[in-house]
PDB file of C-alpha atoms in Angstrom:
ATOM      1  CA  UNK A 438       0.245   0.163   0.094  1.00 60.00           C
ATOM      2  CA  UNK A 439       1.631   3.331  -1.002  1.00 69.00           C
ATOM      3  CA  UNK A 440       1.543   5.972   1.968  1.00 92.00           C
ATOM      4  CA  UNK A 441       3.866   6.873   5.033  1.00 96.00           C
ATOM      5  CA  UNK A 442       4.883   4.020   7.607  1.00 96.00           C
ATOM      6  CA  UNK A 443       5.418   5.124  10.887  1.00 97.00           C
ATOM      7  CA  UNK A 444       7.078   3.003  13.713  1.00 97.00           C
ATOM      8  CA  UNK A 445       6.703   2.470  16.245  1.00 97.00           C
ATOM      9  CA  UNK A 446       2.682   3.184  16.535  1.00 96.00           C
ATOM     10  CA  UNK A 447       2.667   3.618  20.015  1.00 97.00           C
ATOM     11  CA  UNK A 448       6.141   4.070  22.861  1.00 97.00           C
ATOM     12  CA  UNK A 449       6.345   4.502  26.224  1.00 97.00           C
ATOM     13  CA  UNK A 450       9.717   5.742  27.360  1.00 96.00           C
ATOM     14  CA  UNK A 451      11.816   6.610  30.844  1.00 97.00           C
ATOM     15  CA  UNK A 452      12.720  10.536  30.669  1.00 98.00           C
ATOM     16  CA  UNK A 453      16.758  10.618  29.098  1.00 97.00           C
ATOM     17  CA  UNK A 454      16.045   7.652  27.299  1.00 97.00           C
ATOM     18  CA  UNK A 455      16.958   7.894  23.495  1.00 97.00           C
ATOM     19  CA  UNK A 456      14.602   7.399  21.049  1.00 97.00           C
ATOM     20  CA  UNK A 457      13.934   7.454  17.109  1.00 98.00           C
ATOM     21  CA  UNK A 458      10.902   7.446  15.670  1.00 98.00           C
ATOM     22  CA  UNK A 459      11.103   5.869  12.045  1.00 98.00           C
ATOM     23  CA  UNK A 460       9.180   7.508   8.639  1.00 98.00           C
ATOM     24  CA  UNK A 461       9.327   5.832   5.401  1.00 97.00           C
ATOM     25  CA  UNK A 462       8.012   7.164   2.334  1.00 97.00           C
ATOM     26  CA  UNK A 463       6.948   5.095  -1.166  1.00 95.00           C
ATOM     27  CA  UNK A 464       5.097   8.117  -2.925  1.00 94.00           C
ATOM     28  CA  UNK A 465       8.928   9.432  -4.137  1.00 94.00           C
ATOM     29  CA  UNK A 466       8.022  12.874  -2.155  1.00 94.00           C
ATOM     30  CA  UNK A 467      10.583  15.136  -2.375  1.00 94.00           C
ATOM     31  CA  UNK A 468      10.010  16.997   0.769  1.00 94.00           C
ATOM     32  CA  UNK A 469       9.725  15.421   4.385  1.00 95.00           C
ATOM     33  CA  UNK A 470       8.020  16.920   7.673  1.00 96.00           C
ATOM     34  CA  UNK A 471       8.086  16.083  11.165  1.00 98.00           C
ATOM     35  CA  UNK A 472       4.983  18.089  13.069  1.00 97.00           C
ATOM     36  CA  UNK A 473       4.324  17.025  16.903  1.00 98.00           C
ATOM     37  CA  UNK A 474       0.240  16.945  17.838  1.00 97.00           C
ATOM     38  CA  UNK A 475      -0.638  18.577  21.489  1.00 96.00           C
ATOM     39  CA  UNK A 476      -4.514  18.754  22.747  1.00 90.00           C
ATOM     40  CA  UNK A 477      -5.617  21.961  22.388  1.00 87.00           C
ATOM     41  CA  UNK A 478      -2.770  23.309  20.224  1.00 90.00           C
ATOM     42  CA  UNK A 479      -2.568  22.782  16.440  1.00 87.00           C
ATOM     43  CA  UNK A 480       0.138  20.890  13.952  1.00 93.00           C
ATOM     44  CA  UNK A 481       3.587  22.346  15.353  1.00 95.00           C
ATOM     45  CA  UNK A 482       6.523  21.792  12.561  1.00 95.00           C
ATOM     46  CA  UNK A 483       9.906  20.565  14.042  1.00 97.00           C
ATOM     47  CA  UNK A 484      11.830  19.965  11.401  1.00 97.00           C
ATOM     48  CA  UNK A 485      11.436  19.374   7.741  1.00 95.00           C
ATOM     49  CA  UNK A 486      13.065  18.309   4.308  1.00 95.00           C
ATOM     50  CA  UNK A 487      13.054  20.010   0.970  1.00 92.00           C
ATOM     51  CA  UNK A 488      14.862  16.914  -0.435  1.00 94.00           C
ATOM     52  CA  UNK A 489      17.393  14.296   0.443  1.00 95.00           C
ATOM     53  CA  UNK A 490      20.290  15.281   1.946  1.00 95.00           C
ATOM     54  CA  UNK A 491      18.931  18.858   3.526  1.00 95.00           C
ATOM     55  CA  UNK A 492      17.016  19.236   6.847  1.00 96.00           C
ATOM     56  CA  UNK A 493      15.680  22.618   8.724  1.00 95.00           C
ATOM     57  CA  UNK A 494      14.493  23.012  11.548  1.00 95.00           C
ATOM     58  CA  UNK A 495      10.919  24.153  12.216  1.00 94.00           C
ATOM     59  CA  UNK A 496       8.839  25.905  14.760  1.00 92.00           C
ATOM     60  CA  UNK A 497      10.062  23.574  17.674  1.00 96.00           C
ATOM     61  CA  UNK A 498      13.418  21.492  17.005  1.00 97.00           C
ATOM     62  CA  UNK A 499      15.039  21.972  20.670  1.00 97.00           C
ATOM     63  CA  UNK A 500      15.726  18.502  21.759  1.00 97.00           C
ATOM     64  CA  UNK A 501      15.256  16.747  17.947  1.00 98.00           C
ATOM     65  CA  UNK A 502      17.308  16.131  15.293  1.00 98.00           C
ATOM     66  CA  UNK A 503      16.432  13.904  11.750  1.00 98.00           C
ATOM     67  CA  UNK A 504      18.342  13.121   9.128  1.00 97.00           C
ATOM     68  CA  UNK A 505      17.518  12.675   5.384  1.00 97.00           C
ATOM     69  CA  UNK A 506      20.209  10.249   4.222  1.00 97.00           C
ATOM     70  CA  UNK A 507      17.798   8.753   0.830  1.00 97.00           C
ATOM     71  CA  UNK A 508      14.513   9.901  -0.846  1.00 96.00           C
ATOM     72  CA  UNK A 509      12.800   7.495   1.407  1.00 97.00           C
ATOM     73  CA  UNK A 510      13.072   7.516   5.133  1.00 98.00           C
ATOM     74  CA  UNK A 511      13.077  10.694   7.368  1.00 98.00           C
ATOM     75  CA  UNK A 512      13.949   9.564  10.349  1.00 98.00           C
ATOM     76  CA  UNK A 513      13.056  11.909  14.312  1.00 98.00           C
ATOM     77  CA  UNK A 514      15.484  11.433  17.348  1.00 98.00           C
ATOM     78  CA  UNK A 515      14.991  11.868  20.994  1.00 98.00           C
ATOM     79  CA  UNK A 516      18.206  13.066  22.164  1.00 95.00           C
ATOM     80  CA  UNK A 517      17.038  12.390  25.432  1.00 97.00           C
ATOM     81  CA  UNK A 518      13.348  12.587  25.953  1.00 97.00           C
ATOM     82  CA  UNK A 519      12.244  15.014  28.635  1.00 98.00           C
ATOM     83  CA  UNK A 520       8.349  14.600  29.760  1.00 97.00           C
ATOM     84  CA  UNK A 521       6.781  17.313  27.729  1.00 97.00           C
ATOM     85  CA  UNK A 522       7.803  15.504  24.774  1.00 98.00           C
ATOM     86  CA  UNK A 523       5.176  13.362  25.543  1.00 98.00           C
ATOM     87  CA  UNK A 524       2.825  13.519  22.267  1.00 98.00           C
ATOM     88  CA  UNK A 525       1.661  12.582  19.073  1.00 97.00           C
ATOM     89  CA  UNK A 526       4.181  12.389  16.028  1.00 98.00           C
ATOM     90  CA  UNK A 527       3.040  12.671  12.931  1.00 98.00           C
ATOM     91  CA  UNK A 528       5.312  12.276   9.737  1.00 98.00           C
ATOM     92  CA  UNK A 529       4.479  13.602   6.533  1.00 96.00           C
ATOM     93  CA  UNK A 530       5.507  14.261   3.076  1.00 96.00           C
ATOM     94  CA  UNK A 531       4.502  16.734  -0.037  1.00 93.00           C
ATOM     95  CA  UNK A 532       6.277  15.851  -3.693  1.00 89.00           C
ATOM     96  CA  UNK A 533       7.668  19.541  -3.360  1.00 81.00           C
ATOM     97  CA  UNK A 534       8.278  21.827  -0.982  1.00 76.00           C
ATOM     98  CA  UNK A 535       7.020  24.976  -0.778  1.00 69.00           C
ATOM     99  CA  UNK A 536       4.336  23.993  -2.931  1.00 69.00           C
ATOM    100  CA  UNK A 537       0.863  24.171  -2.604  1.00 71.00           C
ATOM    101  CA  UNK A 538      -0.001  20.446  -3.019  1.00 78.00           C
ATOM    102  CA  UNK A 539      -1.551  18.784  -0.230  1.00 89.00           C
ATOM    103  CA  UNK A 540       0.293  16.381   2.666  1.00 93.00           C
ATOM    104  CA  UNK A 541       0.160  13.130   2.958  1.00 95.00           C
ATOM    105  CA  UNK A 542       0.003  12.333   6.599  1.00 96.00           C
ATOM    106  CA  UNK A 543       1.457   8.890   7.977  1.00 97.00           C
ATOM    107  CA  UNK A 544      -0.931   7.407  11.298  1.00 96.00           C
ATOM    108  CA  UNK A 545       0.965   8.670  13.950  1.00 97.00           C
ATOM    109  CA  UNK A 546       3.065   7.325  16.781  1.00 98.00           C
ATOM    110  CA  UNK A 547       2.215   8.274  20.583  1.00 97.00           C
ATOM    111  CA  UNK A 548       4.968   8.606  22.899  1.00 98.00           C
ATOM    112  CA  UNK A 549       5.184   8.953  26.060  1.00 98.00           C
ATOM    113  CA  UNK A 550       8.153   9.981  28.402  1.00 98.00           C
ATOM    114  CA  UNK A 551       7.774   9.068  31.671  1.00 96.00           C
TER     115      UNK A 551
ATOM    116  CA  UNK B 143       2.311  37.138  14.732  1.00 78.00           C
ATOM    117  CA  UNK B 144       0.796  34.507  12.478  1.00 87.00           C
ATOM    118  CA  UNK B 145      -2.643  32.935  14.192  1.00 91.00           C
ATOM    119  CA  UNK B 146      -5.399  31.187  13.092  1.00 96.00           C
ATOM    120  CA  UNK B 147      -8.876  30.693  14.975  1.00 96.00           C
ATOM    121  CA  UNK B 148     -11.753  28.336  14.632  1.00 97.00           C
ATOM    122  CA  UNK B 149     -13.768  27.207  16.947  1.00 97.00           C
ATOM    123  CA  UNK B 150     -13.276  24.320  19.669  1.00 97.00           C
ATOM    124  CA  UNK B 151     -15.824  22.170  19.011  1.00 97.00           C
ATOM    125  CA  UNK B 152     -19.495  22.104  17.066  1.00 98.00           C
ATOM    126  CA  UNK B 153     -22.527  19.977  17.208  1.00 98.00           C
ATOM    127  CA  UNK B 154     -24.629  19.818  14.370  1.00 97.00           C
ATOM    128  CA  UNK B 155     -27.556  16.548  13.515  1.00 97.00           C
ATOM    129  CA  UNK B 156     -27.223  14.405  11.255  1.00 97.00           C
ATOM    130  CA  UNK B 157     -28.448  15.288   8.032  1.00 97.00           C
ATOM    131  CA  UNK B 158     -28.021  19.142   8.531  1.00 98.00           C
ATOM    132  CA  UNK B 159     -25.702  21.626   7.366  1.00 98.00           C
ATOM    133  CA  UNK B 160     -23.047  22.662   9.327  1.00 98.00           C
ATOM    134  CA  UNK B 161     -20.804  25.982   8.889  1.00 98.00           C
ATOM    135  CA  UNK B 162     -17.041  25.792   9.628  1.00 98.00           C
ATOM    136  CA  UNK B 163     -15.396  28.940  10.696  1.00 98.00           C
ATOM    137  CA  UNK B 164     -11.540  29.566  10.364  1.00 98.00           C
ATOM    138  CA  UNK B 165     -10.023  33.339  10.550  1.00 98.00           C
ATOM    139  CA  UNK B 166      -6.157  33.693   9.823  1.00 97.00           C
ATOM    140  CA  UNK B 167      -3.511  36.174  10.632  1.00 96.00           C
ATOM    141  CA  UNK B 168      -0.581  35.153   8.178  1.00 94.00           C
ATOM    142  CA  UNK B 169       2.842  37.116   7.146  1.00 91.00           C
ATOM    143  CA  UNK B 170       1.496  36.963   3.452  1.00 92.00           C
ATOM    144  CA  UNK B 171      -0.944  34.690   1.993  1.00 94.00           C
ATOM    145  CA  UNK B 172      -0.431  31.481  -0.371  1.00 93.00           C
ATOM    146  CA  UNK B 173      -3.435  29.300  -0.005  1.00 94.00           C
ATOM    147  CA  UNK B 174      -5.500  27.995   2.720  1.00 96.00           C
ATOM    148  CA  UNK B 175      -6.486  24.281   3.490  1.00 96.00           C
ATOM    149  CA  UNK B 176      -8.636  22.303   5.069  1.00 97.00           C
ATOM    150  CA  UNK B 177      -8.160  19.127   6.776  1.00 97.00           C
ATOM    151  CA  UNK B 178     -10.380  15.925   8.109  1.00 98.00           C
ATOM    152  CA  UNK B 179      -8.454  13.767  11.089  1.00 97.00           C
ATOM    153  CA  UNK B 180     -11.028  11.296  12.718  1.00 97.00           C
ATOM    154  CA  UNK B 181      -9.526  10.426  16.258  1.00 95.00           C
ATOM    155  CA  UNK B 182      -6.560   8.332  16.654  1.00 93.00           C
ATOM    156  CA  UNK B 183      -6.066   9.097  12.863  1.00 95.00           C
ATOM    157  CA  UNK B 184      -3.999  10.868  10.503  1.00 95.00           C
ATOM    158  CA  UNK B 185      -4.603  14.522   8.969  1.00 96.00           C
ATOM    159  CA  UNK B 186      -6.200  13.890   5.519  1.00 96.00           C
ATOM    160  CA  UNK B 187      -6.748  16.308   2.872  1.00 95.00           C
ATOM    161  CA  UNK B 188     -10.065  17.929   2.080  1.00 96.00           C
ATOM    162  CA  UNK B 189      -9.706  21.456   0.403  1.00 95.00           C
ATOM    163  CA  UNK B 190      -7.319  24.059  -0.547  1.00 95.00           C
ATOM    164  CA  UNK B 191      -8.362  27.643  -1.617  1.00 96.00           C
ATOM    165  CA  UNK B 192      -5.777  30.470  -2.930  1.00 94.00           C
ATOM    166  CA  UNK B 193      -9.075  32.633  -4.773  1.00 96.00           C
ATOM    167  CA  UNK B 194     -11.402  34.198  -3.689  1.00 97.00           C
ATOM    168  CA  UNK B 195     -14.673  32.345  -3.674  1.00 97.00           C
ATOM    169  CA  UNK B 196     -16.647  28.772  -3.114  1.00 97.00           C
ATOM    170  CA  UNK B 197     -15.321  25.430  -4.392  1.00 95.00           C
ATOM    171  CA  UNK B 198     -17.442  22.669  -4.421  1.00 95.00           C
ATOM    172  CA  UNK B 199     -16.540  19.369  -4.213  1.00 92.00           C
ATOM    173  CA  UNK B 200     -19.773  16.893  -3.425  1.00 95.00           C
ATOM    174  CA  UNK B 201     -21.356  17.680  -0.160  1.00 97.00           C
ATOM    175  CA  UNK B 202     -17.928  19.615   0.956  1.00 97.00           C
ATOM    176  CA  UNK B 203     -17.301  22.972   0.145  1.00 97.00           C
ATOM    177  CA  UNK B 204     -15.094  25.468   1.062  1.00 98.00           C
ATOM    178  CA  UNK B 205     -14.955  29.157   0.868  1.00 98.00           C
ATOM    179  CA  UNK B 206     -12.761  31.947   0.719  1.00 98.00           C
ATOM    180  CA  UNK B 207     -12.193  35.414   1.473  1.00 98.00           C
ATOM    181  CA  UNK B 208      -8.510  37.145   1.471  1.00 97.00           C
ATOM    182  CA  UNK B 209      -9.490  40.729   1.920  1.00 96.00           C
ATOM    183  CA  UNK B 210     -11.134  39.716   5.373  1.00 96.00           C
ATOM    184  CA  UNK B 211      -8.771  36.794   6.062  1.00 97.00           C
ATOM    185  CA  UNK B 212     -11.420  34.051   6.239  1.00 97.00           C
ATOM    186  CA  UNK B 213     -12.299  30.566   5.538  1.00 98.00           C
ATOM    187  CA  UNK B 214     -15.702  28.524   6.400  1.00 98.00           C
ATOM    188  CA  UNK B 215     -15.762  24.148   5.392  1.00 98.00           C
ATOM    189  CA  UNK B 216     -19.390  23.804   4.649  1.00 98.00           C
ATOM    190  CA  UNK B 217     -20.900  20.540   5.225  1.00 98.00           C
ATOM    191  CA  UNK B 218     -24.050  19.398   3.823  1.00 97.00           C
ATOM    192  CA  UNK B 219     -26.182  16.229   4.485  1.00 98.00           C
ATOM    193  CA  UNK B 220     -23.616  15.250   7.284  1.00 98.00           C
ATOM    194  CA  UNK B 221     -23.374  11.720   7.903  1.00 97.00           C
ATOM    195  CA  UNK B 222     -22.293  10.257  11.696  1.00 97.00           C
ATOM    196  CA  UNK B 223     -19.534   9.659   9.457  1.00 97.00           C
ATOM    197  CA  UNK B 224     -18.891  13.243  10.107  1.00 98.00           C
ATOM    198  CA  UNK B 225     -17.798  12.778  13.312  1.00 98.00           C
ATOM    199  CA  UNK B 226     -14.257  14.122  13.150  1.00 98.00           C
ATOM    200  CA  UNK B 227     -11.814  17.430  13.753  1.00 97.00           C
ATOM    201  CA  UNK B 228     -11.456  19.432  11.016  1.00 98.00           C
ATOM    202  CA  UNK B 229      -7.948  21.710  10.777  1.00 97.00           C
ATOM    203  CA  UNK B 230      -7.806  25.273   8.707  1.00 97.00           C
ATOM    204  CA  UNK B 231      -4.437  25.894   7.872  1.00 95.00           C
ATOM    205  CA  UNK B 232      -2.952  28.782   6.073  1.00 95.00           C
ATOM    206  CA  UNK B 233       0.134  29.039   3.676  1.00 92.00           C
ATOM    207  CA  UNK B 234       2.297  31.710   4.662  1.00 90.00           C
ATOM    208  CA  UNK B 235       4.674  34.167   2.369  1.00 90.00           C
ATOM    209  CA  UNK B 236       7.448  31.350   3.099  1.00 86.00           C
ATOM    210  CA  UNK B 237       5.012  28.711   2.113  1.00 85.00           C
ATOM    211  CA  UNK B 238       5.046  27.413   5.770  1.00 88.00           C
ATOM    212  CA  UNK B 239       1.650  26.129   6.699  1.00 91.00           C
ATOM    213  CA  UNK B 240       0.280  27.549  10.138  1.00 92.00           C
ATOM    214  CA  UNK B 241      -2.155  25.409  11.847  1.00 95.00           C
ATOM    215  CA  UNK B 242      -5.500  26.091  13.439  1.00 95.00           C
ATOM    216  CA  UNK B 243      -6.527  23.517  16.816  1.00 96.00           C
ATOM    217  CA  UNK B 244      -8.982  21.956  14.925  1.00 97.00           C
ATOM    218  CA  UNK B 245     -12.757  22.564  15.294  1.00 98.00           C
ATOM    219  CA  UNK B 246     -13.941  18.998  16.492  1.00 97.00           C
ATOM    220  CA  UNK B 247     -17.841  18.306  15.166  1.00 98.00           C
ATOM    221  CA  UNK B 248     -19.792  15.921  17.208  1.00 98.00           C
ATOM    222  CA  UNK B 249     -23.002  14.456  14.858  1.00 98.00           C
ATOM    223  CA  UNK B 250     -26.062  13.662  16.618  1.00 96.00           C
ATOM    224  CA  UNK B 251     -28.291  10.674  15.340  1.00 94.00           C
TER     225      UNK B 251
END
């Protein structure tokens, strides 16, 4: 099935641990994004990648890092998790960066940091 | 600053019509998106408006007024499956999406 796959679906993590959320797309989209979604707030952009080999910081990048070694994969790493990083994380992609096309979202990764 | 405002929650009756409003303030403007998000699921694209006016797509229509910084999503012939959150997002001058917190729509039989 074409689209975006995220893993894990759900994870409980102890504070201070390192965690990588995986994201893979098979649509050959150039641009990829990581958002977090918290109750009462809009989606907030953490990091983005306009094309393979490039990444950029979004609205809330602190405590997170990303890499884009190839077109398909865009992992998000929490180097040392803190409770404020408890959230639902969505990976998304679009055909081109900065265009007016729709975003395609993965099913989300629910992360709880204790 | 940049801001998107939409009601937190709305209730409507099956078979009726509901209008979900969204106002935006952004640095520049390159269009307005609406997404639907069912509980526990990913957002899915509904519509994109960049010119003033109404765009109809089946039971859903989206309206934009650039001069007023205003959009609405109109849902007709409501069905129980339309119970979801509806997210408004504006594309600013840097082609960055600014998201509203979403409107939770509850449909009652």
